CSV table of C-alpha atoms in Angstrom, one decimal:
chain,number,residue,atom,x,y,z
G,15,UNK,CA,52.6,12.9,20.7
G,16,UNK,CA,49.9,10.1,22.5
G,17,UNK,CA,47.2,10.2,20.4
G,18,UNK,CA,43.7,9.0,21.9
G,19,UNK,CA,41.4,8.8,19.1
G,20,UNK,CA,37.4,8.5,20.3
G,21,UNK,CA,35.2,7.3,17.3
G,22,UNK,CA,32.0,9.4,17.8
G,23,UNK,CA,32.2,12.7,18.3
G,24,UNK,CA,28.1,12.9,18.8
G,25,UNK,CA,26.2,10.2,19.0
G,26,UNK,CA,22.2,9.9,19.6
G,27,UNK,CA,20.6,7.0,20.7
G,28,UNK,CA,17.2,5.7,21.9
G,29,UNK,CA,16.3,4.5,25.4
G,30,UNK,CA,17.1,0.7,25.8
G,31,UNK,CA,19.6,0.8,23.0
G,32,UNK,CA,22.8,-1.1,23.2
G,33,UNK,CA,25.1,1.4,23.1
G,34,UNK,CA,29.1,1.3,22.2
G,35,UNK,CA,32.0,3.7,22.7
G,36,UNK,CA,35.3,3.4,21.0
G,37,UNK,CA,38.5,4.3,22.3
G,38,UNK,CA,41.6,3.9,20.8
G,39,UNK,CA,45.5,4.9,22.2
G,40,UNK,CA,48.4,4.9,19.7
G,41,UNK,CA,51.3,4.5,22.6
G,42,UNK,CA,51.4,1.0,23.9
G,43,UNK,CA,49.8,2.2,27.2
G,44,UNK,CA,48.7,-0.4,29.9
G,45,UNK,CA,46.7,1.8,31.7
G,46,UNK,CA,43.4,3.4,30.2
G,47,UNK,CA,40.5,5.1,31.7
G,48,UNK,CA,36.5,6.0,31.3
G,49,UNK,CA,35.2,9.3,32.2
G,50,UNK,CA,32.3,11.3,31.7
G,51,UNK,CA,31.5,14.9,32.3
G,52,UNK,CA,28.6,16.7,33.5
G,53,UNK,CA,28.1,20.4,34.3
G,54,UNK,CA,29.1,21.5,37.9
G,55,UNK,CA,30.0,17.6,38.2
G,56,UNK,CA,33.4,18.1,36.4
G,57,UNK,CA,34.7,14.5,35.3
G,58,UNK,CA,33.8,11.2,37.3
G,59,UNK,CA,35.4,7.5,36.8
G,60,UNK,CA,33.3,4.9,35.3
G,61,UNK,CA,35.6,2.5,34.9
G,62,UNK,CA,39.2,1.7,34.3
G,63,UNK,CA,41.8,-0.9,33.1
G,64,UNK,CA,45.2,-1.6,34.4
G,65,UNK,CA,46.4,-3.5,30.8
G,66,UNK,CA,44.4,-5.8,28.2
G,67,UNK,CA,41.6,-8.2,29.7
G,68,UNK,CA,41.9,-6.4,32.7
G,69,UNK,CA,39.0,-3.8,34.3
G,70,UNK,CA,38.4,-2.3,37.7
G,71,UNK,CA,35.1,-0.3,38.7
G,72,UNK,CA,35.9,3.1,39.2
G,73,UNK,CA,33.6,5.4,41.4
G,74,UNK,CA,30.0,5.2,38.9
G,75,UNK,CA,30.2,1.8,37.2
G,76,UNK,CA,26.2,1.7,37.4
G,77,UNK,CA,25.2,0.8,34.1
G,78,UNK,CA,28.5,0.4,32.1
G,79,UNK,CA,30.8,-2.4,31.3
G,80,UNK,CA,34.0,-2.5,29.4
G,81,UNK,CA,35.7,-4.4,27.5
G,82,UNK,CA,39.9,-4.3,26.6
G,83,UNK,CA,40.4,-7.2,24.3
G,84,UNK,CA,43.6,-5.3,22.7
G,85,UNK,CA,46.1,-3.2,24.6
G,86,UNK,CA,45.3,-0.1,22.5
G,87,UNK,CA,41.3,-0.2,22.4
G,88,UNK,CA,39.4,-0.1,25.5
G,89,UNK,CA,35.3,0.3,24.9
G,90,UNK,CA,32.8,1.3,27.3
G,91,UNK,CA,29.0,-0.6,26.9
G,92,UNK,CA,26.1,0.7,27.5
G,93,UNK,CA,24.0,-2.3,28.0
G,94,UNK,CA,20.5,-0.8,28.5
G,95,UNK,CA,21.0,3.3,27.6
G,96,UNK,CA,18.7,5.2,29.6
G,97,UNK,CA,18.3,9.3,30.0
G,98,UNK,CA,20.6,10.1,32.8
G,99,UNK,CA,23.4,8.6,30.7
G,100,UNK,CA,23.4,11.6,28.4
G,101,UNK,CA,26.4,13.1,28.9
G,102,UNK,CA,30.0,13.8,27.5
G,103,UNK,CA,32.4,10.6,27.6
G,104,UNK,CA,36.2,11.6,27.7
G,105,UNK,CA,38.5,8.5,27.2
G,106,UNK,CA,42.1,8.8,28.6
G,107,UNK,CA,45.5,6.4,28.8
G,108,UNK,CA,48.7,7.2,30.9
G,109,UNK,CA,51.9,6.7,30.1
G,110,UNK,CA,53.5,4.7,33.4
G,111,UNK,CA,57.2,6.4,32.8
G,112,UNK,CA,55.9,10.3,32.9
G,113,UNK,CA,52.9,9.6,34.5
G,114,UNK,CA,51.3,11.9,32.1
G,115,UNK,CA,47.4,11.4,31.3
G,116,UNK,CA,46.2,11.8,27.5
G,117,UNK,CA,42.5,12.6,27.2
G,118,UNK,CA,40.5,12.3,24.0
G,119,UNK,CA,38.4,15.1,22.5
G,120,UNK,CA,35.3,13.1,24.0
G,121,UNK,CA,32.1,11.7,22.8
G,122,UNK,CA,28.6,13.4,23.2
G,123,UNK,CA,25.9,10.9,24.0
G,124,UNK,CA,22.5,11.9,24.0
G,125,UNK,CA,19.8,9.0,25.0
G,126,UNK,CA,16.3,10.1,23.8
Q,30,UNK,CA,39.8,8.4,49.8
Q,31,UNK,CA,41.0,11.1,48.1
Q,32,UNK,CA,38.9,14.2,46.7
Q,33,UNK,CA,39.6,17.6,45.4
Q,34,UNK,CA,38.3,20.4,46.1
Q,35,UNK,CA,38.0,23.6,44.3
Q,36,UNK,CA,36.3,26.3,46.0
Q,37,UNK,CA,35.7,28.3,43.1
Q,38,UNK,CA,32.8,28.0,40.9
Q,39,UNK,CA,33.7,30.8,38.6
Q,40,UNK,CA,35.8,33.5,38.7
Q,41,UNK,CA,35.7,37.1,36.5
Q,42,UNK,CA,39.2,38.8,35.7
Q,43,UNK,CA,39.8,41.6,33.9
Q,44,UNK,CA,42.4,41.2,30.7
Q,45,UNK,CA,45.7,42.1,32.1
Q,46,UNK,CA,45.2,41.2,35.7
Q,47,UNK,CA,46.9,38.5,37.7
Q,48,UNK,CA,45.4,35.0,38.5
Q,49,UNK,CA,45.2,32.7,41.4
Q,50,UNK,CA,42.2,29.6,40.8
Q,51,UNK,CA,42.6,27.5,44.1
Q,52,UNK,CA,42.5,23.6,44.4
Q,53,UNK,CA,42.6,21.8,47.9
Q,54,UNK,CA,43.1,17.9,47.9
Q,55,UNK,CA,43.0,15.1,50.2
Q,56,UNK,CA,45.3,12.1,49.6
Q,57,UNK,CA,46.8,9.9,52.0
Q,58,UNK,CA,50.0,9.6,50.5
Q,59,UNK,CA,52.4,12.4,48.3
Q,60,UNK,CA,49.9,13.5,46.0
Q,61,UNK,CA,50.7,13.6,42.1
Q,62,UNK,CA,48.9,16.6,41.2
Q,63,UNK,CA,47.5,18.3,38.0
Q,64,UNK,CA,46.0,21.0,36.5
Q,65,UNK,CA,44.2,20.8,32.8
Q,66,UNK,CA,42.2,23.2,31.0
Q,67,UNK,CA,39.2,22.5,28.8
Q,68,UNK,CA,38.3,25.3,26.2
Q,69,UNK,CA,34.7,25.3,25.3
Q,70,UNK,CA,34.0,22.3,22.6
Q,71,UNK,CA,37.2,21.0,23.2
Q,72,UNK,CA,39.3,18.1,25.3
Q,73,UNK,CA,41.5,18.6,28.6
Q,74,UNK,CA,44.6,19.9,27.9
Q,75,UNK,CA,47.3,19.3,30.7
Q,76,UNK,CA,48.8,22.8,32.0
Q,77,UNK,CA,51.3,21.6,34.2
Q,78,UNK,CA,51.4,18.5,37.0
Q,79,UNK,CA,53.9,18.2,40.4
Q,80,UNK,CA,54.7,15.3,41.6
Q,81,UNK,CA,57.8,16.0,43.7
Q,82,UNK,CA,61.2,18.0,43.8
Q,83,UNK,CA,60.4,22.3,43.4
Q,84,UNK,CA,57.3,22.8,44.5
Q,85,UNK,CA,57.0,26.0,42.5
Q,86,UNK,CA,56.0,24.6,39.0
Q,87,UNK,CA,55.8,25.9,35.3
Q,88,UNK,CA,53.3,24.8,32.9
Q,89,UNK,CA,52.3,25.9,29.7
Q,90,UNK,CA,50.8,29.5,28.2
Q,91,UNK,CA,52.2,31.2,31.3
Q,92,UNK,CA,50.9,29.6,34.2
Q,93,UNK,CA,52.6,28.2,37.2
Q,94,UNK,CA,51.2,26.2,40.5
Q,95,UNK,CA,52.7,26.1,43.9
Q,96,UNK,CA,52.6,23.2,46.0
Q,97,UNK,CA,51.9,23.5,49.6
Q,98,UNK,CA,51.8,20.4,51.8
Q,99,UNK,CA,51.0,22.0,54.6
Q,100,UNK,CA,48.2,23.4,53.2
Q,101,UNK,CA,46.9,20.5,51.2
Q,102,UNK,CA,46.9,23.2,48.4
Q,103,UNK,CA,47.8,23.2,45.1
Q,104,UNK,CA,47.0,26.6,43.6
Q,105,UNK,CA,47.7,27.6,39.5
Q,106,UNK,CA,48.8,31.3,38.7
Q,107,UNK,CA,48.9,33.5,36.1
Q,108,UNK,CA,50.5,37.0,36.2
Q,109,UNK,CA,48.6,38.2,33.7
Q,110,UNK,CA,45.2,36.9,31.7
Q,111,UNK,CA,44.5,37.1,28.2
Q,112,UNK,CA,40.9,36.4,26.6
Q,113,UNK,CA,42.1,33.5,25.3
Q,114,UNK,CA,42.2,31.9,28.9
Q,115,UNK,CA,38.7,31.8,29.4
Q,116,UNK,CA,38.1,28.1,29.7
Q,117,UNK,CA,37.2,25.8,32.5
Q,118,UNK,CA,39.8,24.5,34.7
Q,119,UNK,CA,40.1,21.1,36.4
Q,120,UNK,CA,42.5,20.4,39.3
Q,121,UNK,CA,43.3,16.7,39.8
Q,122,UNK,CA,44.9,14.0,42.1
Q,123,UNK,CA,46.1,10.7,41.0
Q,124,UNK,CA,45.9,8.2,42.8
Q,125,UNK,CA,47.7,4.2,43.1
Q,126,UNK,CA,47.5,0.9,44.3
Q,127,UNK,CA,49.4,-2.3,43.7
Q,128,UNK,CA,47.7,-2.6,40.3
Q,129,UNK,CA,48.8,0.4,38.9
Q,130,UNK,CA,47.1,3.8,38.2
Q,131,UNK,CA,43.7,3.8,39.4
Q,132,UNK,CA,42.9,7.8,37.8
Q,133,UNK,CA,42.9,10.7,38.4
Q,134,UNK,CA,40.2,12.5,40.9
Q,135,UNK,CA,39.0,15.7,39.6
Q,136,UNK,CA,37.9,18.8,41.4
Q,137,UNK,CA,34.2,20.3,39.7
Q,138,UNK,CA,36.5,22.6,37.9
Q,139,UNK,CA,36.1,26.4,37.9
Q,140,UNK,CA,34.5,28.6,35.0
Q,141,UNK,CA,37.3,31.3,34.0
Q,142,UNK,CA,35.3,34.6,32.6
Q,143,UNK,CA,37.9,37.3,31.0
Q,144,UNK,CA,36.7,40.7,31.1
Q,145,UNK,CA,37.7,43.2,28.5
């Protein structure tokens, strides 16, 4: 099975931190995706990558970068953390011949 | 662009009883659709997804989604709920461009409540 490993399952950090998020895939998958969840939200794209060095914005880049120096790591930077990042990041990759998404169990960020 | 929609905020069913959480989308193209289900605590799990052929599918644990075209519908079934259902569950579109994948678009999900 696709194994999407996140590094942090909680993580707090202060307001104006630097923040990093880890996301790792164990299936030679191009394609590899940022999320984050909210209540009553559900999950919303923050940014995505079609293979390594590659990135696209997805719908709520505002605040994020990423960064895909290897095909099986994709990171997502907070440069600045603020309040209204608190939320819960889900990392994902797809495999292009089943189409099939793989999600990770998520990181909890809370910004204080 | 696309966008799901899932009426639904929550729903209550009683243990034993059949299910029907509905999911609307709107993609310009045929639509690769799925449906995953997030237990409290814990990370999406993929029920079952359509992307063309029988547009009756089977997913896992029992539940099964109909694709309707003409309905821009894509509605997951169960004929009958256990406790162990209770969860929140996400409908999704995926959508493409020359590039590849560009994600999935997810509906704001809908709260399953199990009543004994």
């Amino acid at each position: 099975d696709v194994k999407v490993t996140q590094s942090s399952r909680y993580l707090v950090k202060r307001t104006g931190e630097k923040v990093f998020l880890e996301c790792v895939q164990d299936m030679d998958h191009e394609n590899m995706f940022w999320y984050r969840q909210d209540p009553g939200l559900g999950l919303r794209l923050i940014y995505f990558s079609y293979d390594v060095k590659m990135k696209e914005k997805g719908d709520i880049p505002e605040g994020y970068s990423v960064s895909r120096e290897k095909k099986e790591r994709f990171s997502l930077i907070l440069e600045s953390a603020s309040t209204n990042q608190t939320s819960m990041y889900l990392c994902a990759s797809r495999d292009s011949t089943s189409n099939g998404y793989t999600f990770g169990s998520g990181t909890r960020l809370t910004v204080v | 662009a696309q966008s799901v929609t899932q009426p639904d905020i929550h729903i209550t069913v009683s243990e034993g009883a059949s299910l029907e959480l509905r999911c609307n989308y709107s993609y310009g193209a045929t639509p690769y659709l799925f449906w995953y289900v997030q237990s409290p605590g814990q990370g999406l799990q993929l029920l079952l997804k359509y992307f063309s052929g029988d547009t009756l599918v089977q997913g896992i644990k029992g539940f099964e989604a109909e694709f309707k075209r003409s309905q821009s519908s894509f509605n997951l079934r169960k004929p009958s709920v256990h406790w162990s259902d209770a969860a929140e569950y996400f409908c999704a579109v995926g959508s493409y461009s020359g590039g590849g994948a560009d994600g999935l678009t997810f509906g704001k999900g809908t709260h399953l409540i199990i009543q004994p």
